[in-house]
C-alpha positions as a Python dict, from the first residue, in 0.01 Angstrom:
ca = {
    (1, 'X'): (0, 0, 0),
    (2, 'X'): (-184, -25, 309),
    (3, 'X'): (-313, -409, 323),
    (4, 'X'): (-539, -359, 678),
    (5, 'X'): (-685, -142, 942),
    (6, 'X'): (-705, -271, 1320),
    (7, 'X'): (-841, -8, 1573),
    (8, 'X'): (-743, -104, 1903),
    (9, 'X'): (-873, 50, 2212),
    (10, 'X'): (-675, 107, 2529),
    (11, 'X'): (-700, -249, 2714),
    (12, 'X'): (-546, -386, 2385),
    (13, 'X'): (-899, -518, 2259),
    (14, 'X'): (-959, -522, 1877),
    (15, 'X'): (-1277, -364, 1827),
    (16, 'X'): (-1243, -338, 1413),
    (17, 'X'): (-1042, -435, 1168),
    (18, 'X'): (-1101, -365, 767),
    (19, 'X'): (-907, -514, 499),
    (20, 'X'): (-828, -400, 93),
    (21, 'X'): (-585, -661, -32),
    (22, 'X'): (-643, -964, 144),
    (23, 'X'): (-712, -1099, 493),
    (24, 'X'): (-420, -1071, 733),
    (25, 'X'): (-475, -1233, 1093),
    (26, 'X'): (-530, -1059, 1390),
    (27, 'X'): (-217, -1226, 1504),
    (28, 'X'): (0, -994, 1372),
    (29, 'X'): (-111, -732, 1617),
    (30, 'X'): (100, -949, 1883),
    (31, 'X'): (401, -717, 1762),
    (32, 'X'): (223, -411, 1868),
    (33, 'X'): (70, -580, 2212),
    (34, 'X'): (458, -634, 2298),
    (35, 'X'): (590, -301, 2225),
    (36, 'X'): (262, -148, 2411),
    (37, 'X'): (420, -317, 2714),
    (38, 'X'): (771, -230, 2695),
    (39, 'X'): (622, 133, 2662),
    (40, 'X'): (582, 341, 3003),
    (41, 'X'): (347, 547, 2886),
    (42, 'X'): (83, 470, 2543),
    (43, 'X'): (218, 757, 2377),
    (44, 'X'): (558, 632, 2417),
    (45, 'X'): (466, 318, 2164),
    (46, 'X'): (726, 354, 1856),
    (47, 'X'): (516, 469, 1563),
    (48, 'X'): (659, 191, 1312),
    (49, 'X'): (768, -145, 1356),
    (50, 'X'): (920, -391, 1180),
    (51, 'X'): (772, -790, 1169),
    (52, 'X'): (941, -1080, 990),
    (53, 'X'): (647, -1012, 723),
    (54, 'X'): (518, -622, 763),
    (55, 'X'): (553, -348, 862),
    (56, 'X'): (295, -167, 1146),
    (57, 'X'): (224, 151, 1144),
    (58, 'X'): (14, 331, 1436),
    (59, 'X'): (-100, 638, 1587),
    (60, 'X'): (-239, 699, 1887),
    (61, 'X'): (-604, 954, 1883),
    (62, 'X'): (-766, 1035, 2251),
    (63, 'X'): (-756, 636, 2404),
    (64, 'X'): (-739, 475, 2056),
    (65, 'X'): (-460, 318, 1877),
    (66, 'X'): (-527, 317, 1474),
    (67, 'X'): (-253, 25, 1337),
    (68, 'X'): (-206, 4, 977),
    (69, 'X'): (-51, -310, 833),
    (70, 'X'): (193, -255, 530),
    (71, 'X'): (330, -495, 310),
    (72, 'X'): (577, -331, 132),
    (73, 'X'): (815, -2, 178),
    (74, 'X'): (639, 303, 179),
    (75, 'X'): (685, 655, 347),
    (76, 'X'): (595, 644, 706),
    (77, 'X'): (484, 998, 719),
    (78, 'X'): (245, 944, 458),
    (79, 'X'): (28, 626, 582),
    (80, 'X'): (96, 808, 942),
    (81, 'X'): (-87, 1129, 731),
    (82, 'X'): (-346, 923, 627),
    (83, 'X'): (-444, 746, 948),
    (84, 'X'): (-459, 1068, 1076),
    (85, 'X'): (-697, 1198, 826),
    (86, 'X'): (-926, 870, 881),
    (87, 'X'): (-980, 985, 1290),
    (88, 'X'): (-1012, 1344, 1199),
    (89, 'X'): (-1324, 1250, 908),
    (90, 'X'): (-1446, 1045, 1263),
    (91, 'X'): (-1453, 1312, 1457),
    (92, 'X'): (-1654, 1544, 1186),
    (93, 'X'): (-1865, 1282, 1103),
    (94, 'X'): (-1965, 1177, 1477),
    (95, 'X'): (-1879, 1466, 1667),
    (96, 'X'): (-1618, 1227, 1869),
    (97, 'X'): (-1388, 950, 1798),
    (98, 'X'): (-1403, 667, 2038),
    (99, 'X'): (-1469, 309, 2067),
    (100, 'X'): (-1843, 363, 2163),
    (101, 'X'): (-1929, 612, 1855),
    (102, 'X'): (-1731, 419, 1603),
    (103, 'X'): (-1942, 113, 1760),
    (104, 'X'): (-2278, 264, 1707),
    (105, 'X'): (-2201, 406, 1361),
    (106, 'X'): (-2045, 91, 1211),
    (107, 'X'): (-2230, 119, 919),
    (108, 'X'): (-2091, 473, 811),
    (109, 'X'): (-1771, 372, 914),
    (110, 'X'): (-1716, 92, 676),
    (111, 'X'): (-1902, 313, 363),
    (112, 'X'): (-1616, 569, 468),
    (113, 'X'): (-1268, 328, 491),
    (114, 'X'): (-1420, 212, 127),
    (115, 'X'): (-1408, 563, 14),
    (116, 'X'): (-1117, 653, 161),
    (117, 'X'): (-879, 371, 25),
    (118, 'X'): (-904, 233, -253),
    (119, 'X'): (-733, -112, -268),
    (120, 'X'): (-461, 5, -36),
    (121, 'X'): (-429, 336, -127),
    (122, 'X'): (-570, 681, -90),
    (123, 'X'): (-901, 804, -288),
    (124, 'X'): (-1104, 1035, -99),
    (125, 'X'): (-1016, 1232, 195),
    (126, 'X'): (-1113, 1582, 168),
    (127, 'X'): (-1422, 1583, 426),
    (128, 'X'): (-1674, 1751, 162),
    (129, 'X'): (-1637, 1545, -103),
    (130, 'X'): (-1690, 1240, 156),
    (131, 'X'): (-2009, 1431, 274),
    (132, 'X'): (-2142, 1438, -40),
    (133, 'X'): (-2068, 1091, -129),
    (134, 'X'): (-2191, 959, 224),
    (135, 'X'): (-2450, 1186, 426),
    (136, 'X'): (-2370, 1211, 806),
    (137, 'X'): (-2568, 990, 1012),
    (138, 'X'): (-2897, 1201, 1184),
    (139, 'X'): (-3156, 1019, 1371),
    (140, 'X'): (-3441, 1106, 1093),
    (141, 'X'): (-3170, 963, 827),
    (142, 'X'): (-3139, 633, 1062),
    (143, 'X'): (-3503, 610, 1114),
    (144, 'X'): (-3597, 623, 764),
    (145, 'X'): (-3315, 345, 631),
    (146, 'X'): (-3415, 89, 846),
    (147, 'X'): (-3764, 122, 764),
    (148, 'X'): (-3711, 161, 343),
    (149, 'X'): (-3402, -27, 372),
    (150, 'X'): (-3177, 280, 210),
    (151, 'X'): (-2790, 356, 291),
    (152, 'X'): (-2628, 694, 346),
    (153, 'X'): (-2468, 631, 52),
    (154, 'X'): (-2519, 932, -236),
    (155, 'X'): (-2662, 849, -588),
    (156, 'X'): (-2407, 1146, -787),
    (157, 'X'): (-2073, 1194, -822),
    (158, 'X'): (-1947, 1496, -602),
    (159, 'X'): (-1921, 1802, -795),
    (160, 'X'): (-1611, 1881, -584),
    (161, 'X'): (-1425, 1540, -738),
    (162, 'X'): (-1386, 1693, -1091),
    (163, 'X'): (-1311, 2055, -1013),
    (164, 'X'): (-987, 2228, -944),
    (165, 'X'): (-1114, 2275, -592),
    (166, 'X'): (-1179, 1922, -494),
    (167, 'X'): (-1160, 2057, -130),
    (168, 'X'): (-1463, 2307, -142),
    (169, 'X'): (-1762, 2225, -288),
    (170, 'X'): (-2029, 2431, -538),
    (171, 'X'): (-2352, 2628, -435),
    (172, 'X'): (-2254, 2709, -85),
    (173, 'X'): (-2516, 2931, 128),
    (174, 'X'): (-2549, 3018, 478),
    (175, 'X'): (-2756, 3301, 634),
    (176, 'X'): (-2468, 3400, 837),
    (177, 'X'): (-2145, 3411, 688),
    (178, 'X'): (-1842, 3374, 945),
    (179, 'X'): (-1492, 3299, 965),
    (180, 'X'): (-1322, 3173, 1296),
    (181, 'X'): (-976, 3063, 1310),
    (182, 'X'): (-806, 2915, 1653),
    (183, 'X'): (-391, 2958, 1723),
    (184, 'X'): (-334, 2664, 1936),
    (185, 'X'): (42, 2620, 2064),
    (186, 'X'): (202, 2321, 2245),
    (187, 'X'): (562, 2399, 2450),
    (188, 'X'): (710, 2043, 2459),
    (189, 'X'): (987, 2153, 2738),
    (190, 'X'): (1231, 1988, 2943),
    (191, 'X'): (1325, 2203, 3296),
    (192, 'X'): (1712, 2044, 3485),
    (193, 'X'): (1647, 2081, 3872),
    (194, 'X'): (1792, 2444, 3891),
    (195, 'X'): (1455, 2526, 3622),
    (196, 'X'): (1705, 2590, 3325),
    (197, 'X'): (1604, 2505, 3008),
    (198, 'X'): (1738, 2185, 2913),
    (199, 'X'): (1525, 2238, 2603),
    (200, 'X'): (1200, 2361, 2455),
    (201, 'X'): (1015, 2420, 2128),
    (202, 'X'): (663, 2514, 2013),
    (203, 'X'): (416, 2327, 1792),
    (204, 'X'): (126, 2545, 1634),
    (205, 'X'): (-141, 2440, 1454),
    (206, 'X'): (-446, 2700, 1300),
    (207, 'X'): (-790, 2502, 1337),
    (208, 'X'): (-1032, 2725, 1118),
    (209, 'X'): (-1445, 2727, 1106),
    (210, 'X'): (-1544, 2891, 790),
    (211, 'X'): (-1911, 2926, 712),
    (212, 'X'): (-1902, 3115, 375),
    (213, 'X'): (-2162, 3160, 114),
    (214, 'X'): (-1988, 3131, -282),
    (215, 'X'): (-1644, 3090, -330),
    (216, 'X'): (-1452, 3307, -108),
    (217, 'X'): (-1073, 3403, -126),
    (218, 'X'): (-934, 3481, 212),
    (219, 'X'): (-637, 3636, 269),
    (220, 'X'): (-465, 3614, 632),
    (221, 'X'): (-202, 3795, 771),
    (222, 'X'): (33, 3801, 1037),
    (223, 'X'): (248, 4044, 1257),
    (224, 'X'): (569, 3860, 1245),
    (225, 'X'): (540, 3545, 1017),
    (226, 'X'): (927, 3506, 1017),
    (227, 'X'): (933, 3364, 1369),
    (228, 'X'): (783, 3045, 1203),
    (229, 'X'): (945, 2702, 1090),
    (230, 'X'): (900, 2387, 907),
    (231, 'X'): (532, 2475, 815),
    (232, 'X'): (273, 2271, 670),
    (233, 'X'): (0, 2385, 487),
    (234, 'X'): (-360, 2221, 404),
    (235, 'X'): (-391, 2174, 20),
    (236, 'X'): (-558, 2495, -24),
    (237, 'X'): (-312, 2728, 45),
    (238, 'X'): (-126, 2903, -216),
    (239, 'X'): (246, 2837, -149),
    (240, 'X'): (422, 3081, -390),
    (241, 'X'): (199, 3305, -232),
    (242, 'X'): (352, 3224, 91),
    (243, 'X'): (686, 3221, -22),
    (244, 'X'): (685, 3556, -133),
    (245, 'X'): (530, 3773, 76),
    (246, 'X'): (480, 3510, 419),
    (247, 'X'): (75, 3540, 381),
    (248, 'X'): (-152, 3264, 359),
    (249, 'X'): (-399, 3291, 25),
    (250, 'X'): (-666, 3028, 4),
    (251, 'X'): (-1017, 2940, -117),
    (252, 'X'): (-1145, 2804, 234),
    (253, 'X'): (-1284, 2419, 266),
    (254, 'X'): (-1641, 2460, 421),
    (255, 'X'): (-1673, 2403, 807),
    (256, 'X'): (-1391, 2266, 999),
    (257, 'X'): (-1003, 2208, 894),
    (258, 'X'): (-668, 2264, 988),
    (259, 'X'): (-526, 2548, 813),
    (260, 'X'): (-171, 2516, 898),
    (261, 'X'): (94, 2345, 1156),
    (262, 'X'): (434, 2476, 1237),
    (263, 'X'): (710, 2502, 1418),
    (264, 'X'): (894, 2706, 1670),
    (265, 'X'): (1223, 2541, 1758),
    (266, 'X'): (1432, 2845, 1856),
    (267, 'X'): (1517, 2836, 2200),
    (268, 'X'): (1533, 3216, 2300),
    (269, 'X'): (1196, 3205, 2130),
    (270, 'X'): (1033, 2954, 2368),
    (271, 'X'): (886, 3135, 2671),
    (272, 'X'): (817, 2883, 2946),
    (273, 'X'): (502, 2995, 3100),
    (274, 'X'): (591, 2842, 3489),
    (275, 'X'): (880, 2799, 3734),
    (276, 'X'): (867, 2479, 3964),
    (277, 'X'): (1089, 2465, 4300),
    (278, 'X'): (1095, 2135, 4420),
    (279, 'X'): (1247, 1898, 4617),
    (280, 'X'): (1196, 1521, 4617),
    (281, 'X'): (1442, 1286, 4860),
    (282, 'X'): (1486, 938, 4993),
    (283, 'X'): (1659, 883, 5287),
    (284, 'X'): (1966, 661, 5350),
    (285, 'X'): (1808, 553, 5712),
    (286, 'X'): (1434, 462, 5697),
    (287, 'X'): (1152, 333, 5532),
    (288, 'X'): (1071, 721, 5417),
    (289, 'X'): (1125, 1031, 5198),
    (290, 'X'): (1041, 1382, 5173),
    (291, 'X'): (847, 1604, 4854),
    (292, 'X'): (811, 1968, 4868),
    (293, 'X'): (681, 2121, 4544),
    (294, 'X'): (535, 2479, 4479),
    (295, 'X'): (473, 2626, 4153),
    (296, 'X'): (450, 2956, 3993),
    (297, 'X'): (377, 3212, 3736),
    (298, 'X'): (699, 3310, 3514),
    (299, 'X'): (633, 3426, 3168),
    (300, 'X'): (261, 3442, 3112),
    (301, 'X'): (201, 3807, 2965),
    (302, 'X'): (-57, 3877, 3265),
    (303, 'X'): (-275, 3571, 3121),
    (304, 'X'): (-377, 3350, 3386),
    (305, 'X'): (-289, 2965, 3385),
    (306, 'X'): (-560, 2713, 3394),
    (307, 'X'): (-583, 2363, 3408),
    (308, 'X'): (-307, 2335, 3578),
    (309, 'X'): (-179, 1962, 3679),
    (310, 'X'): (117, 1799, 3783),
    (311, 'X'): (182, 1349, 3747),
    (312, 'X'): (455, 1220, 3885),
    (313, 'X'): (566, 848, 3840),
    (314, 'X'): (704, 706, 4210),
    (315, 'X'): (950, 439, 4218),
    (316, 'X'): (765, 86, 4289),
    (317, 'X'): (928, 111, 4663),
    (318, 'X'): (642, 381, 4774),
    (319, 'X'): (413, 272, 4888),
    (320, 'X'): (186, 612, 5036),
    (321, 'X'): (200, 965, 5019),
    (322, 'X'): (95, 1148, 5284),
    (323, 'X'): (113, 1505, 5173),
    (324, 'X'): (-54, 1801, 5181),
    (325, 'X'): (-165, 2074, 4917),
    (326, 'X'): (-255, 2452, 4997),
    (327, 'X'): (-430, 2422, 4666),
    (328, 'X'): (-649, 2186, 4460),
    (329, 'X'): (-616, 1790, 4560),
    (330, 'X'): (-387, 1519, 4499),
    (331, 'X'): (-414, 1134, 4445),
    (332, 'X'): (-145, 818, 4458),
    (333, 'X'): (-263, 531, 4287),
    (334, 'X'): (-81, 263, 4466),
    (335, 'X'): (-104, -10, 4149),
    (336, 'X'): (60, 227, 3896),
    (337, 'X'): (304, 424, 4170),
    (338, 'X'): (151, 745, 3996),
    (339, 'X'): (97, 1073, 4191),
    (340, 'X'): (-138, 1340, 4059),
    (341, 'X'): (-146, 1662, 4167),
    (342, 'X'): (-487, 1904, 4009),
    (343, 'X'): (-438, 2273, 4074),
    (344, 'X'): (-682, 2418, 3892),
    (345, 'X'): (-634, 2794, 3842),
    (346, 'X'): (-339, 2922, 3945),
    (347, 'X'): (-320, 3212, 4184),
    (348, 'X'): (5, 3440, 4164),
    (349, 'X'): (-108, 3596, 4477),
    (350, 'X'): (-123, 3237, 4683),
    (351, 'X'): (144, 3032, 4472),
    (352, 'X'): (33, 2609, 4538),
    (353, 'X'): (255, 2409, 4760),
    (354, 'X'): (247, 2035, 4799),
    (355, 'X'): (446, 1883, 5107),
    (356, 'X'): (462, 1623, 5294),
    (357, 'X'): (594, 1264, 5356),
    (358, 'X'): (702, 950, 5150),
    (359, 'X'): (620, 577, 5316),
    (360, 'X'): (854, 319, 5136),
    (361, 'X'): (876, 18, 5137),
    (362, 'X'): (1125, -174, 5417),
    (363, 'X'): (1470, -373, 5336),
    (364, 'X'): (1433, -254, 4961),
    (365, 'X'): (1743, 3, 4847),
    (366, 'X'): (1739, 383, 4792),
    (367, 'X'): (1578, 471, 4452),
    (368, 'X'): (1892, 562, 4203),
    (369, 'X'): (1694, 834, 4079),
    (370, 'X'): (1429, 1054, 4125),
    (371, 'X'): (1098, 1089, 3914),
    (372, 'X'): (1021, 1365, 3691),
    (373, 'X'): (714, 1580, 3724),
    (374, 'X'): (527, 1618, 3402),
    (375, 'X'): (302, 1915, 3372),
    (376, 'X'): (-30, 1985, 3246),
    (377, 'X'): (-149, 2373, 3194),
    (378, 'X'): (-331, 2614, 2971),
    (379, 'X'): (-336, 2956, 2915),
    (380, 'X'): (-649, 3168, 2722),
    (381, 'X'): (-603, 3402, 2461),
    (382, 'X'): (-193, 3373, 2464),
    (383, 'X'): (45, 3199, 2177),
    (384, 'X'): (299, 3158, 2357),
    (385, 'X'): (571, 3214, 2067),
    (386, 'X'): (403, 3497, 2047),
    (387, 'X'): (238, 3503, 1655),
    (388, 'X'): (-30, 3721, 1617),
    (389, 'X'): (-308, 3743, 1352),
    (390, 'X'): (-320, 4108, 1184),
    (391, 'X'): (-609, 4116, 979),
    (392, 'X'): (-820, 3861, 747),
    (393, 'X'): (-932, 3980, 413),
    (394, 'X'): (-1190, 3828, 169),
    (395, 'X'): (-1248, 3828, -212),
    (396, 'X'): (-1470, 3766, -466),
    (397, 'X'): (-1762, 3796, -244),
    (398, 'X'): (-1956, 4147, -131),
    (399, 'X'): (-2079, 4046, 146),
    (400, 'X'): (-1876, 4110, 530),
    (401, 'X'): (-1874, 3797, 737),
    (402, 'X'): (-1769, 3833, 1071),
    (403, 'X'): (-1390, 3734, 1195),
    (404, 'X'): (-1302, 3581, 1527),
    (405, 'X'): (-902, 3480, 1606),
    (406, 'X'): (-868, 3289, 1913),
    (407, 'X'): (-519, 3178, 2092),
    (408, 'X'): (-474, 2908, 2354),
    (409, 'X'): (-128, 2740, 2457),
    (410, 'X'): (-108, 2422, 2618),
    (411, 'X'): (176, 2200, 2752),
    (412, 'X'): (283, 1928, 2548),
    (413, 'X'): (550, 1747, 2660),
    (414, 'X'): (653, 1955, 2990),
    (415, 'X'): (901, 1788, 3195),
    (416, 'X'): (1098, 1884, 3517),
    (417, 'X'): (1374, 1661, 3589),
    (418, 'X'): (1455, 1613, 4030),
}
């Protein structure tokens, strides 16, 4: 299935490549370099493409590009699945993924792809039976290889790989038991210039942190499950379960996983959490043009809205900004045309304005259009769709572990059109 591996950092160097089948050359990559360049943006890169020969598939994690090479026809969504899995096992492994971890952990990296895929195809990817088979890299476990010349390799087979449960496995113990579970929401929204909604949905995801002596069964429930769509569960939820009575059922993976993704795609569901007034204009007469932008609290449920940033790509004619901000600080980085406004926290009382002038460039014509603004925010303790946890229950154990929910939203894709 999938013949190679090429990770690919963001100046379009190779910095490893792992093949199952046989050796394919680096040179089919040159497919990829092109459609990087066509591509405004890196996230923008189509996902699969098609070569005389193969077929590439990639995803994009932090400032890395993970590109698969496929032979044959297979289901994008699953080798997409997989590389995913292979950056998440990364990040639990090394506590980050980029090109200088992967770098000094080269080592563990290779004993993992080998685990993972199995001439071309999919073996082990639950993170605890990976742990079992290869240890985690510590400094002690480093120190002592390279002096008896040992690997982080295990000598037994996992006793997780031949149970029903290959996800969790046996003789769990911690001194404190604990269950954490974080609602994280992306609005991917598009805003016309009168701030209508052109068109918005919600993805969710539930990251959970379960520290549980035994074999727990949790039980979680929520206040109004029926506002979800086109969910995905991880492999240890109970589906008939779900079906039924809309609560999840599960024997918990120890540590970290994703419990669940979904989707929120009505519209009248989709609260958008800011209104923008702005007003961006180049002049008939005169190297110049004029920006005005403030921006505002709309529908935030009293939370406050952090992080708050706005990027907006200038036509190649400007060539300055001079502007000025009542809040936070701004930036024009004349070699990519890109504008960047960082608010910070945003005050209802003092709402953030950003005015001032446009310097184009002379003899070239009026821009046809103007640029979009692209937002960045995020907002504590809020889903914005509105899901709430109601209670978490556990079985099969005695003990009482303690519970935590936490709720962030975050912009995705959050575009105002000028």
């Amino acid at each position: 299935m999938i013949h190679s591996l090429f990770l690919i950092n963001q100046s379009g160097d190779i910095f490893l490549e792992k093949h199952w089948k046989s050796v394919i050359g680096r040179s089919v990559c040159d497919y990829f370099f092109e459609a990087k360049e066509k591509a405004v943006d890196p996230e923008n890169v189509a996902p699969v493409l098609q070569t005389p020969h193969h077929y590439l598939i990639s995803i994009l994690r932090g400032k890395l590009f993970f590109l698969s090479v496929i032979q044959t026809e297979v289901p994008p969504l699953f080798v997409i699945e997989f590389l995913h899995r292979v950056a998440d096992t990364f990040q639990d492994y090394f506590g980050d993924c980029s090109e200088g971890v992967i770098k000094d952990n080269l080592v563990t990296v290779y004993e993992l792809l080998e685990e993972m895929l199995d001439n071309g195809f999919p073996l082990a990817t639950e993170s605890n039976v990976l742990k079992e088979m290869i240890r985690p890299p510590t400094i002690l476990r480093s120190v002592v290889n390279t002096l008896t010349g040992g690997s982080n390799v295990g000598d037994t087979l996992p006793t997780g790989q031949l149970s029903n449960i290959p996800w969790r496995r046996a003789g769990v113990k911690y001194t404190n038991n604990e269950a954490y579970f974080d609602v994280i929401e992306e609005i991917d929204a598009i805003l016309d210039k009168s701030g209508t909604t052109v068109c918005a949905e919600i993805q969710g995801v539930i990251e959970a942190c379960v520290r549980l002596t035994g074999m727990p069964d949790l039980t979680l429930s929520f206040m109004n499950p029926r506002l979800l769509d086109d969910v995905s569960f991880h492999p240890c939820v109970r589906f008939k379960r779900w079906e039924s009575e809309r609560v999840l059922s599960f024997i918990p993976p120890d540590g970290n996983f994703t419990l669940m993704t979904y989707h929120v795609s009505s519209q009248n569901l989709v609260a958008i959490p800011v209104y923008v007034k702005q007003n961006i204009s180049f002049f008939e007469t005169g190297p110049c043009g004029r920006l005005d932008i403030t921006i505002g609290p709309k529908q935030t449920m009293g939370k406050t809205v952090e992080g708050l940033m706005v990027t907006i790509h200038m036509p190649k004619a400007v060539l300055s900004a001079n502007l000025t901000a009542t809040q936070g600080n701004y930036s024009y980085d004349l070699a990519t045309k890109v504008l960047v406004w960082d608010i910070g926290k945003l005050n209802p009382q003092k709402l953030p304005n950003l005015r001032g002038s446009l310097s184009m460039q002379a003899g070239v014509p009026r821009p046809e259009e103007n640029p979009s603004l692209n937002i960045e925010l995020k907002i504590q303790q809020l889903a914005i769709s509105g899901l709430k946890v109601s209670r978490l229950d556990m079985y099969g154990e005695k003990y009482k572990p303690f519970k935590g929910v936490k709720y962030v939203t975050k912009a995705g894709k959050f575009q105002v059109r000028t």
